[in-house]
Coordinates of C-alpha atoms in Angstrom, one line a residue:
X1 CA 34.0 -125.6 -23.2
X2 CA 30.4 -126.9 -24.4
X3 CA 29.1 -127.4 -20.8
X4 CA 25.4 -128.7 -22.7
X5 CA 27.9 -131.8 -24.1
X6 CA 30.8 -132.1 -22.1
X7 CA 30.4 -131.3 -17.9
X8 CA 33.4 -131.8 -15.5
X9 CA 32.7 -131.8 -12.0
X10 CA 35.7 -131.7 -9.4
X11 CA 35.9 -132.9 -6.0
X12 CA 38.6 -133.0 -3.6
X13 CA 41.3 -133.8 -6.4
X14 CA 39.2 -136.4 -8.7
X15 CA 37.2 -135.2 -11.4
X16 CA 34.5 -136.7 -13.0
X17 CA 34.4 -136.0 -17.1
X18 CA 30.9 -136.9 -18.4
X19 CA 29.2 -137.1 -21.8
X20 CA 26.4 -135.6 -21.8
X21 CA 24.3 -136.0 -25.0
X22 CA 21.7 -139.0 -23.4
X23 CA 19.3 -138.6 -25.6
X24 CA 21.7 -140.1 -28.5
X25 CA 23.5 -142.4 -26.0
X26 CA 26.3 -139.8 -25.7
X27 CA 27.2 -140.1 -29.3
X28 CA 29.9 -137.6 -30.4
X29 CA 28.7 -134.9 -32.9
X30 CA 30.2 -131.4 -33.8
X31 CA 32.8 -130.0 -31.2
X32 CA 32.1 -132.7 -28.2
X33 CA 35.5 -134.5 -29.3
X34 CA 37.3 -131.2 -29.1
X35 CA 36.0 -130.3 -25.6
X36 CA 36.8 -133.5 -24.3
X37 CA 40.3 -133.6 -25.2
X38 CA 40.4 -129.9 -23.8
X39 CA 39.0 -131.3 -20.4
X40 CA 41.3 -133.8 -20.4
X41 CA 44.3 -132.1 -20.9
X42 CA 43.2 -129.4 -18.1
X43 CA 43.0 -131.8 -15.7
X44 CA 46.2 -133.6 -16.8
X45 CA 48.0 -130.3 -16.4
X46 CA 46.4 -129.1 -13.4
X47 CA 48.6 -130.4 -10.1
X48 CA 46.0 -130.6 -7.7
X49 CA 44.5 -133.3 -10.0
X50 CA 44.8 -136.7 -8.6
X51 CA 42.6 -139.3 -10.5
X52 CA 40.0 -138.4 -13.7
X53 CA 36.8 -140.2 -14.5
X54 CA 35.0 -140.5 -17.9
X55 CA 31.6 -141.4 -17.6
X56 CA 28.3 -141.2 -19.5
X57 CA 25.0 -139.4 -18.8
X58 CA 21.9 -141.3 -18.8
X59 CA 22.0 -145.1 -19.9
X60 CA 24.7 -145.6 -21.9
X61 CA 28.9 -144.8 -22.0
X62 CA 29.0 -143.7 -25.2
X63 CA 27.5 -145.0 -28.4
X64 CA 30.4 -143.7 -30.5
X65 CA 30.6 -141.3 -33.7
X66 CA 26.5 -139.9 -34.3
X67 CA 25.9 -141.5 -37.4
X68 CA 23.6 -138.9 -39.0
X69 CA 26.3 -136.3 -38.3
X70 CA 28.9 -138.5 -40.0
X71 CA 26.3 -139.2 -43.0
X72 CA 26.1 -135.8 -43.3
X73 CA 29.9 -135.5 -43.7
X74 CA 29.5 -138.3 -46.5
X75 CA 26.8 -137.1 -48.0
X76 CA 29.1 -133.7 -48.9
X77 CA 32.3 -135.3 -48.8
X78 CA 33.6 -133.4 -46.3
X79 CA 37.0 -134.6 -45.8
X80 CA 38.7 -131.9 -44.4
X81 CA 35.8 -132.3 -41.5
X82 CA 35.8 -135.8 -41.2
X83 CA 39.9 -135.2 -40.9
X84 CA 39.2 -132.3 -37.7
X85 CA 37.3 -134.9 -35.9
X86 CA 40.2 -137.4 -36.6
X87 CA 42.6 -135.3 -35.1
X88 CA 40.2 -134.3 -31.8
X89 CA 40.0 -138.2 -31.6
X90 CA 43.6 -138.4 -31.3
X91 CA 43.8 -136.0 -29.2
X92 CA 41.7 -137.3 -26.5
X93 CA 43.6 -140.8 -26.7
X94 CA 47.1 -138.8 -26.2
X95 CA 45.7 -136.7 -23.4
X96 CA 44.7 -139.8 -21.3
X97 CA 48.0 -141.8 -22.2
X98 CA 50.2 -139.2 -22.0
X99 CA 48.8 -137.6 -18.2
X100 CA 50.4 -138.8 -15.1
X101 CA 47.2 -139.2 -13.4
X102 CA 45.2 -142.4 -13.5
X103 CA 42.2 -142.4 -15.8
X104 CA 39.1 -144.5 -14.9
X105 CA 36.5 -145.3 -17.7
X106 CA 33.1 -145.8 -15.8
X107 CA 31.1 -147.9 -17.9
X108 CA 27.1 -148.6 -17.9
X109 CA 25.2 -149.7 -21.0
X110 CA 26.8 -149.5 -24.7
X111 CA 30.2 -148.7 -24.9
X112 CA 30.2 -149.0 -29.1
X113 CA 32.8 -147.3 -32.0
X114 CA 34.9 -144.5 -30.3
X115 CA 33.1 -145.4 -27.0
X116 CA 34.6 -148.7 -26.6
X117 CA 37.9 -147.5 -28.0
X118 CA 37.7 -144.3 -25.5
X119 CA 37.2 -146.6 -22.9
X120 CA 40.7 -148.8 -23.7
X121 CA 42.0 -146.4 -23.5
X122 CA 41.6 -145.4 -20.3
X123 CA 44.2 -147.3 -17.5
X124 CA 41.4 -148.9 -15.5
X125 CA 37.6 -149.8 -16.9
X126 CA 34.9 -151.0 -14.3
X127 CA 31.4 -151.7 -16.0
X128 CA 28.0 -152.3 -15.0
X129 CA 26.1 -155.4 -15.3
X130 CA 24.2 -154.1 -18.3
X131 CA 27.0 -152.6 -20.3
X132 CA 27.8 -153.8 -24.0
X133 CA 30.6 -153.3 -26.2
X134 CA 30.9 -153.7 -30.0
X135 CA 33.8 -152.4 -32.5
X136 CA 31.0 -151.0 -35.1
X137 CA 32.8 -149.8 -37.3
X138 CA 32.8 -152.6 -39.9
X139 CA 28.8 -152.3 -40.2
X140 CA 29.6 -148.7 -41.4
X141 CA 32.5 -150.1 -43.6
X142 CA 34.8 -147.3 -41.8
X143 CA 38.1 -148.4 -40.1
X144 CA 38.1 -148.5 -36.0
X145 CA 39.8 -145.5 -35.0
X146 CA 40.5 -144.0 -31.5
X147 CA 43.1 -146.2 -31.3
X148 CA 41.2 -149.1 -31.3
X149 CA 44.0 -151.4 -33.8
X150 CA 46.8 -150.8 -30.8
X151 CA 45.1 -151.5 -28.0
X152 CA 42.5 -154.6 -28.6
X153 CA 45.1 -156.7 -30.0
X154 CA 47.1 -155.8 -26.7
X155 CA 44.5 -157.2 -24.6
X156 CA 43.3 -160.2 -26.5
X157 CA 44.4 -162.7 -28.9
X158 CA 44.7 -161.7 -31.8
X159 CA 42.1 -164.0 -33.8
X160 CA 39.8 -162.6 -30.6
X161 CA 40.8 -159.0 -32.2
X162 CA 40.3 -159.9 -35.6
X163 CA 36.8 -161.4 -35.2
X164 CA 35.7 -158.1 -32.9
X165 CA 36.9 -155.8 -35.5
X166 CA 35.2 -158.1 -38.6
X167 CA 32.1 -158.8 -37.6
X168 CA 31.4 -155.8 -35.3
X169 CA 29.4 -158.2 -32.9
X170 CA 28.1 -157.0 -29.2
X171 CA 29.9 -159.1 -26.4
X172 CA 28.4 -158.1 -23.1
X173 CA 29.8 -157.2 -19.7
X174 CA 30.7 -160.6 -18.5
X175 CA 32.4 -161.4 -21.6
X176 CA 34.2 -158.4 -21.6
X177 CA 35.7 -159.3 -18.0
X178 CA 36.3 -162.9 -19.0
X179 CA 38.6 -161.3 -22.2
X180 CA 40.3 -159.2 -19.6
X181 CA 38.8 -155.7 -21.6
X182 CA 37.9 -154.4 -18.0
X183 CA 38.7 -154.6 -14.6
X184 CA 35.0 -155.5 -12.4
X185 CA 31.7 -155.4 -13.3
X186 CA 28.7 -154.6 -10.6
X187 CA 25.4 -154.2 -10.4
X188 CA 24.1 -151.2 -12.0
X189 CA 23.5 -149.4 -9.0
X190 CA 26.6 -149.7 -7.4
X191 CA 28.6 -148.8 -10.4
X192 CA 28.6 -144.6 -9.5
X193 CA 29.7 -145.9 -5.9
X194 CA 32.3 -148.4 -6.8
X195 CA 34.0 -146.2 -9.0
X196 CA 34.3 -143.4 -6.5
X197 CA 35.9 -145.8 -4.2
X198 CA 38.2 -147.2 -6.9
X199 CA 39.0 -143.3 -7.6
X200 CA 39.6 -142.5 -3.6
X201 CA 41.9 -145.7 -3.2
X202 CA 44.0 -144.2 -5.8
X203 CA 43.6 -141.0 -4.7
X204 CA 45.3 -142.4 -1.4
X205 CA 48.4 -143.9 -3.2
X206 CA 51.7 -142.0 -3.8
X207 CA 51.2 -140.0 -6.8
X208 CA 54.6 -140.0 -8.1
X209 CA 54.9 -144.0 -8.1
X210 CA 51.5 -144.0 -9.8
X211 CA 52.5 -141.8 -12.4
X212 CA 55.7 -143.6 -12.7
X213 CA 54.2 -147.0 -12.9
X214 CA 51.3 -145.7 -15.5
X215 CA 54.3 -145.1 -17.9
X216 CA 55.7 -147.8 -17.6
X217 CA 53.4 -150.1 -18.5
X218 CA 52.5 -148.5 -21.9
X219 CA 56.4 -147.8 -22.4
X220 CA 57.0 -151.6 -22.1
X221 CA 54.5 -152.4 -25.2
X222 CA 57.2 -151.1 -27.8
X223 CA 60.7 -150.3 -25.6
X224 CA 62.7 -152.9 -25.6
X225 CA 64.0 -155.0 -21.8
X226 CA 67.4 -152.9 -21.6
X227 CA 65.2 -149.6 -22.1
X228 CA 63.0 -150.6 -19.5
X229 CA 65.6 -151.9 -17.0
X230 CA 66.9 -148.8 -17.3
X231 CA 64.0 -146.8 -16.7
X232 CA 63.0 -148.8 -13.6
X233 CA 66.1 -147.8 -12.1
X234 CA 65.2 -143.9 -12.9
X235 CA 61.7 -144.0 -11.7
X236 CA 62.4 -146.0 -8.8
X237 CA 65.4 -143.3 -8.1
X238 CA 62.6 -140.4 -8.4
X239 CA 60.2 -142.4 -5.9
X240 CA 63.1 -143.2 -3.7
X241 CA 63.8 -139.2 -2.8
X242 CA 59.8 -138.5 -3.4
X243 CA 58.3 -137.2 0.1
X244 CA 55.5 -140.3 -0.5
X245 CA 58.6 -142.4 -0.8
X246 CA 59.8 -141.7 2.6
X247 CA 56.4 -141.4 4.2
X248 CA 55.8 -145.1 2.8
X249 CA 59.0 -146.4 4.5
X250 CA 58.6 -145.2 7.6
X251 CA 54.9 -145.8 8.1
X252 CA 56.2 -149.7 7.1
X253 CA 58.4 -149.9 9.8
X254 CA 56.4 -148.2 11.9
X255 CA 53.2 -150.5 11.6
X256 CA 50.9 -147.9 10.6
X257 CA 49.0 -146.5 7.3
X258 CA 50.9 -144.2 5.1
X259 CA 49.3 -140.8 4.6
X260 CA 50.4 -140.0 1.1
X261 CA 50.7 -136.2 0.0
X262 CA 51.6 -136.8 -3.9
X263 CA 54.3 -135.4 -3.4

């Protein structure tokens, strides 16, 4: 693991992923796509893991692929290059989507490219104040990757997807929370704060209803209503004879907070 471009810091079963190239707005060059696709899928494979945060150094999220890198890949048609860095890409998106654990994207300043499309896909997004997002691809006259074409079009209309993804404008925070793209914006000095609490809450919760409740949702965008009916009935089985399960019943009918082990 590149710990220069990629640190992860863990604490008490939530760990913080962050980006660390600020001097080029967290931009991802060489092996930083690799390494975070690596952290992601150690901490969705580790079982003390609870909740995961990806965040940015310095003043922005992440301002997407580093374009001199990817000039340089142009410049000596490197396709079989530009094709490894596709694959890391997909491989970060699968690692989030396909973890049990909740994955918070904690947003300040430009989210752009990848970064915007690393931050749908995360399950929950809370921004700061000054954070802006643009699908930039088209101003490069490259295709949005990262899975950008599934998810935007998910989340907004259509014609709202369309006219991100042709004219590659920047919408800003409140826009973004207006179009539904993420959950709270605050002030930028809160935003560090506010996400740890968002992480503890979760933290908190019954792990195996989270994680059950995390696949649903993406396994309702293509399964059809039988399939899902009939996977309700399976997770809520799993969560009925979960020791969280129990321990949420009883602390119900006894009137007092449940103290959920994730187990």
């Amino acid at each position: 693991m590149d710990d220069e471009q990629i640190k992860i810091a863990e604490d008490d079963g939530i760990v913080t992923i962050t980006l660390n190239r600020p001097e080029r707005l967290n931009a991802f060059v060489g092996h930083m796509r690799r390494d975070l696709a690596e952290a992601l899928e150690e901490a969705g494979s580790d079982p003390h893991v609870r909740v995961v945060i990806v965040t940015g150094e310095g003043r922005a999220f992440c301002a997407g692929g580093d374009v001199q890198f990817m000039c340089e890949l142009v410049e000596r048609e490197d396709t079989e290059e530009f094709a490894r860095i596709l694959g890391a890409a997909r491989r970060v998106v699968l690692a989030i989507r396909q973890m049990t654990k909740p994955v918070i994207a904690s947003i300040e300043g430009p989210a752009s490219g990848a970064g915007f499309n690393l931050a749908l896909a995360c399950d929950l997004r809370i921004a700061s104040s000054t954070a802006t997002f643009s699908q930039s691809f088209v101003k490069l006259g490259f295709h949005p990757d990262w899975g950008g074409p599934y998810f935007l079009p998910r989340m907004v209309p259509s014609n709202i997807a369309c006219e991100l993804f042709f004219l590659g404008d920047t919408i800003d925070a409140q826009d973004a929370l207006r179009l539904g793209l993420v959950n709270r914006v605050v002030a930028p000095e809160q935003l560090e704060a506010e996400t740890r609490k968002l992480a503890e809450r979760l933290r908190a919760g019954p792990a195996v209803s989270i994680a059950a409740a995390k696949h649903a949702v993406y396994a309702g965008e293509h399964d059809t209503l039988e399939k899902m009916l009939q996977y309700e009935s399976e997770a809520q089985l799993r969560c009925f004879q979960s020791e969280d399960g129990r321990e949420g019943v009883r602390a119900f009918t006894e009137k007092r907070p449940p103290r959920f082990t994730g187990r």
